[in-house]
Amino acid sequence: VGIGGVGMSALAQLHAMGKDIVTGSDRLISKGYTDLALWDYLKKLNIALFPQDGSGIDEKTDLVVLSSAIEEDNPELKKAKKMGIKIIHRSDLLAKHVAEHRTVAVSGTSGKSTTTAMVYDILAFAGLSPSVITGAAILSLQKDQGVFGNVYKGESDILVIEADESDGSIVQYRPHLGICLNLQKDHKEIDVLQGYFKQFISHCKKAIVNAEEPNLTAIAGEAKTFGLTRGDIHPSAIKADGFGSDFTINGQEFRLHIPGLHNVANATAAVAAALEMGVDLETCAKALNKFTGIARRFAS
């Protein structure tokens, strides 16, 4: 319910790729927006789409999944309750997948989608066949796999996700490895967000935090660190131009073909994560040299 949302559509695709029978509804369909590119792709995965009038739920429905945007008077929600069908939130379903996989969860106020894509691309290039669920389409997935791009089901037990803190659901995840990129006031006050992130870090088997982010280092505990100038993993000899950046990590030269020091920081976090997952620096460098980025939300 709310299948047009990026997180909801990703979960729907993941289950459809796993050969489950998936249906979905969205208020945009109810309003007559039936020709979106996302709808076409979901239909290719045999996902049946309905307006939000209750018609998508019947006696064959085993589980109803809700996005955070669904109100109590939603027709699907009311019908599911009346029929006694199990109802869960999107984050509950994602938490289930996190628990069932060797999951790398990328969190932070900004940079999550790009870093998630970098981690996925490195692990995929290394031949580890990860799955991924993220908030923006990964360009390499669109090109190489012909998928919509915000989700892909690999063959291994590794899953890479973008962990959102905006609704507090981040505290539900218990990943193998958690990455905390930054923590600034967004959606909630700093002290509330620190509470979320502190709990998230405590749930991670391993964690990596930004050594240059005071709001994170205050709650990092024994987590490993990364940064642009300090941390367990950090680059040196950074040379940035309008097309990308050159830098070195522990003697290994890197070339990143997307501009900005913030992307060097994202890449450093991704490398730190990949090293924890058993990938060597040379493979990381080769993968990031091929990295083309994500589909931007505000691109024309």
mmCIF file with all atom_site columns, N, CA and C in Angstrom, residues 72-98:
data_model
loop_
_atom_site.group_PDB
_atom_site.id
_atom_site.type_symbol
_atom_site.label_atom_id
_atom_site.label_alt_id
_atom_site.label_comp_id
_atom_site.label_asym_id
_atom_site.label_entity_id
_atom_site.label_seq_id
_atom_site.pdbx_PDB_ins_code
_atom_site.Cartn_x
_atom_site.Cartn_y
_atom_site.Cartn_z
_atom_site.occupancy
_atom_site.B_iso_or_equiv
_atom_site.pdbx_formal_charge
_atom_site.auth_seq_id
_atom_site.auth_comp_id
_atom_site.auth_asym_id
_atom_site.auth_atom_id
_atom_site.pdbx_PDB_model_num
ATOM 1  N N  . GLU A 1 72 ? -5.138  6.067   8.689 1.00 0.00 ? 72 GLU A N  1
ATOM 2  C CA . GLU A 1 72 ? -5.990  5.038   9.282 1.00 0.00 ? 72 GLU A CA 1
ATOM 3  C C  . GLU A 1 72 ? -7.254  4.773   8.468 1.00 0.00 ? 72 GLU A C  1
ATOM 4  N N  . ASP A 1 73 ? -7.697  5.768   7.678 1.00 0.00 ? 73 ASP A N  1
ATOM 5  C CA . ASP A 1 73 ? -8.932  5.581   6.915 1.00 0.00 ? 73 ASP A CA 1
ATOM 6  C C  . ASP A 1 73 ? -8.682  5.037   5.505 1.00 0.00 ? 73 ASP A C  1
ATOM 7  N N  . ASN A 1 74 ? -7.455  4.588   5.242 1.00 0.00 ? 74 ASN A N  1
ATOM 8  C CA . ASN A 1 74 ? -7.131  4.035   3.928 1.00 0.00 ? 74 ASN A CA 1
ATOM 9  C C  . ASN A 1 74 ? -7.982  2.793   3.647 1.00 0.00 ? 74 ASN A C  1
ATOM 10 N N  . PRO A 1 75 ? -8.602  2.693   2.470 1.00 0.00 ? 75 PRO A N  1
ATOM 11 C CA . PRO A 1 75 ? -9.485  1.559   2.159 1.00 0.00 ? 75 PRO A CA 1
ATOM 12 C C  . PRO A 1 75 ? -8.813  0.195   2.270 1.00 0.00 ? 75 PRO A C  1
ATOM 13 N N  . GLU A 1 76 ? -7.543  0.093   1.837 1.00 0.00 ? 76 GLU A N  1
ATOM 14 C CA . GLU A 1 76 ? -6.829  -1.191  1.950 1.00 0.00 ? 76 GLU A CA 1
ATOM 15 C C  . GLU A 1 76 ? -6.624  -1.582  3.403 1.00 0.00 ? 76 GLU A C  1
ATOM 16 N N  . LEU A 1 77 ? -6.217  -0.607  4.205 1.00 0.00 ? 77 LEU A N  1
ATOM 17 C CA . LEU A 1 77 ? -5.974  -0.869  5.616 1.00 0.00 ? 77 LEU A CA 1
ATOM 18 C C  . LEU A 1 77 ? -7.264  -1.311  6.313 1.00 0.00 ? 77 LEU A C  1
ATOM 19 N N  . LYS A 1 78 ? -8.353  -0.630  6.033 1.00 0.00 ? 78 LYS A N  1
ATOM 20 C CA . LYS A 1 78 ? -9.639  -0.972  6.645 1.00 0.00 ? 78 LYS A CA 1
ATOM 21 C C  . LYS A 1 78 ? -10.102 -2.373  6.210 1.00 0.00 ? 78 LYS A C  1
ATOM 22 N N  . LYS A 1 79 ? -9.916  -2.686  4.919 1.00 0.00 ? 79 LYS A N  1
ATOM 23 C CA . LYS A 1 79 ? -10.346 -3.991  4.414 1.00 0.00 ? 79 LYS A CA 1
ATOM 24 C C  . LYS A 1 79 ? -9.487  -5.113  4.996 1.00 0.00 ? 79 LYS A C  1
ATOM 25 N N  . ALA A 1 80 ? -8.167  -4.872  5.076 1.00 0.00 ? 80 ALA A N  1
ATOM 26 C CA . ALA A 1 80 ? -7.263  -5.886  5.625 1.00 0.00 ? 80 ALA A CA 1
ATOM 27 C C  . ALA A 1 80 ? -7.610  -6.182  7.085 1.00 0.00 ? 80 ALA A C  1
ATOM 28 N N  . LYS A 1 81 ? -7.912  -5.136  7.844 1.00 0.00 ? 81 LYS A N  1
ATOM 29 C CA . LYS A 1 81 ? -8.288  -5.326  9.248 1.00 0.00 ? 81 LYS A CA 1
ATOM 30 C C  . LYS A 1 81 ? -9.584  -6.141  9.337 1.00 0.00 ? 81 LYS A C  1
ATOM 31 N N  . LYS A 1 82 ? -10.543 -5.801  8.496 1.00 0.00 ? 82 LYS A N  1
ATOM 32 C CA . LYS A 1 82 ? -11.832 -6.487  8.506 1.00 0.00 ? 82 LYS A CA 1
ATOM 33 C C  . LYS A 1 82 ? -11.680 -7.966  8.160 1.00 0.00 ? 82 LYS A C  1
ATOM 34 N N  . MET A 1 83 ? -10.742 -8.267  7.233 1.00 0.00 ? 83 MET A N  1
ATOM 35 C CA . MET A 1 83 ? -10.541 -9.649  6.802 1.00 0.00 ? 83 MET A CA 1
ATOM 36 C C  . MET A 1 83 ? -9.570  -10.415 7.703 1.00 0.00 ? 83 MET A C  1
ATOM 37 N N  . GLY A 1 84 ? -8.965  -9.728  8.669 1.00 0.00 ? 84 GLY A N  1
ATOM 38 C CA . GLY A 1 84 ? -8.026  -10.385 9.573 1.00 0.00 ? 84 GLY A CA 1
ATOM 39 C C  . GLY A 1 84 ? -6.684  -10.705 8.952 1.00 0.00 ? 84 GLY A C  1
ATOM 40 N N  . ILE A 1 85 ? -6.291  -9.953  7.912 1.00 0.00 ? 85 ILE A N  1
ATOM 41 C CA . ILE A 1 85 ? -5.004  -10.172 7.233 1.00 0.00 ? 85 ILE A CA 1
ATOM 42 C C  . ILE A 1 85 ? -3.886  -9.480  8.019 1.00 0.00 ? 85 ILE A C  1
ATOM 43 N N  . LYS A 1 86 ? -2.754  -10.128 8.144 1.00 0.00 ? 86 LYS A N  1
ATOM 44 C CA . LYS A 1 86 ? -1.618  -9.554  8.856 1.00 0.00 ? 86 LYS A CA 1
ATOM 45 C C  . LYS A 1 86 ? -1.164  -8.268  8.184 1.00 0.00 ? 86 LYS A C  1
ATOM 46 N N  . ILE A 1 87 ? -0.887  -7.229  8.999 1.00 0.00 ? 87 ILE A N  1
ATOM 47 C CA . ILE A 1 87 ? -0.477  -5.914  8.505 1.00 0.00 ? 87 ILE A CA 1
ATOM 48 C C  . ILE A 1 87 ? 0.837   -5.532  9.176 1.00 0.00 ? 87 ILE A C  1
ATOM 49 N N  . ILE A 1 88 ? 1.826   -5.122  8.382 1.00 0.00 ? 88 ILE A N  1
ATOM 50 C CA . ILE A 1 88 ? 3.094   -4.648  8.936 1.00 0.00 ? 88 ILE A CA 1
ATOM 51 C C  . ILE A 1 88 ? 3.526   -3.367  8.232 1.00 0.00 ? 88 ILE A C  1
ATOM 52 N N  . HIS A 1 89 ? 4.451   -2.635  8.855 1.00 0.00 ? 89 HIS A N  1
ATOM 53 C CA . HIS A 1 89 ? 5.013   -1.420  8.261 1.00 0.00 ? 89 HIS A CA 1
ATOM 54 C C  . HIS A 1 89 ? 6.164   -1.787  7.336 1.00 0.00 ? 89 HIS A C  1
ATOM 55 N N  . ARG A 1 90 ? 6.442   -0.918  6.388 1.00 0.00 ? 90 ARG A N  1
ATOM 56 C CA . ARG A 1 90 ? 7.551   -1.119  5.455 1.00 0.00 ? 90 ARG A CA 1
ATOM 57 C C  . ARG A 1 90 ? 8.850   -1.442  6.189 1.00 0.00 ? 90 ARG A C  1
ATOM 58 N N  . SER A 1 91 ? 9.138   -0.696  7.263 1.00 0.00 ? 91 SER A N  1
ATOM 59 C CA . SER A 1 91 ? 10.399  -0.886  7.977 1.00 0.00 ? 91 SER A CA 1
ATOM 60 C C  . SER A 1 91 ? 10.486  -2.266  8.622 1.00 0.00 ? 91 SER A C  1
ATOM 61 N N  . ASP A 1 92 ? 9.331   -2.831  9.011 1.00 0.00 ? 92 ASP A N  1
ATOM 62 C CA . ASP A 1 92 ? 9.330   -4.176  9.592 1.00 0.00 ? 92 ASP A CA 1
ATOM 63 C C  . ASP A 1 92 ? 9.760   -5.222  8.563 1.00 0.00 ? 92 ASP A C  1
ATOM 64 N N  . LEU A 1 93 ? 9.267   -5.057  7.334 1.00 0.00 ? 93 LEU A N  1
ATOM 65 C CA . LEU A 1 93 ? 9.634   -5.996  6.275 1.00 0.00 ? 93 LEU A CA 1
ATOM 66 C C  . LEU A 1 93 ? 11.107  -5.844  5.919 1.00 0.00 ? 93 LEU A C  1
ATOM 67 N N  . LEU A 1 94 ? 11.583  -4.585  5.843 1.00 0.00 ? 94 LEU A N  1
ATOM 68 C CA . LEU A 1 94 ? 12.996  -4.362  5.546 1.00 0.00 ? 94 LEU A CA 1
ATOM 69 C C  . LEU A 1 94 ? 13.865  -4.922  6.670 1.00 0.00 ? 94 LEU A C  1
ATOM 70 N N  . ALA A 1 95 ? 13.450  -4.733  7.925 1.00 0.00 ? 95 ALA A N  1
ATOM 71 C CA . ALA A 1 95 ? 14.213  -5.263  9.059 1.00 0.00 ? 95 ALA A CA 1
ATOM 72 C C  . ALA A 1 95 ? 14.324  -6.784  8.986 1.00 0.00 ? 95 ALA A C  1
ATOM 73 N N  . LYS A 1 96 ? 13.272  -7.423  8.492 1.00 0.00 ? 96 LYS A N  1
ATOM 74 C CA . LYS A 1 96 ? 13.300  -8.883  8.322 1.00 0.00 ? 96 LYS A CA 1
ATOM 75 C C  . LYS A 1 96 ? 14.376  -9.284  7.315 1.00 0.00 ? 96 LYS A C  1
ATOM 76 N N  . HIS A 1 97 ? 14.451  -8.556  6.197 1.00 0.00 ? 97 HIS A N  1
ATOM 77 C CA . HIS A 1 97 ? 15.475  -8.849  5.196 1.00 0.00 ? 97 HIS A CA 1
ATOM 78 C C  . HIS A 1 97 ? 16.875  -8.574  5.756 1.00 0.00 ? 97 HIS A C  1
ATOM 79 N N  . VAL A 1 98 ? 17.013  -7.488  6.520 1.00 0.00 ? 98 VAL A N  1
ATOM 80 C CA . VAL A 1 98 ? 18.306  -7.168  7.127 1.00 0.00 ? 98 VAL A CA 1
ATOM 81 C C  . VAL A 1 98 ? 18.770  -8.306  8.029 1.00 0.00 ? 98 VAL A C  1
#
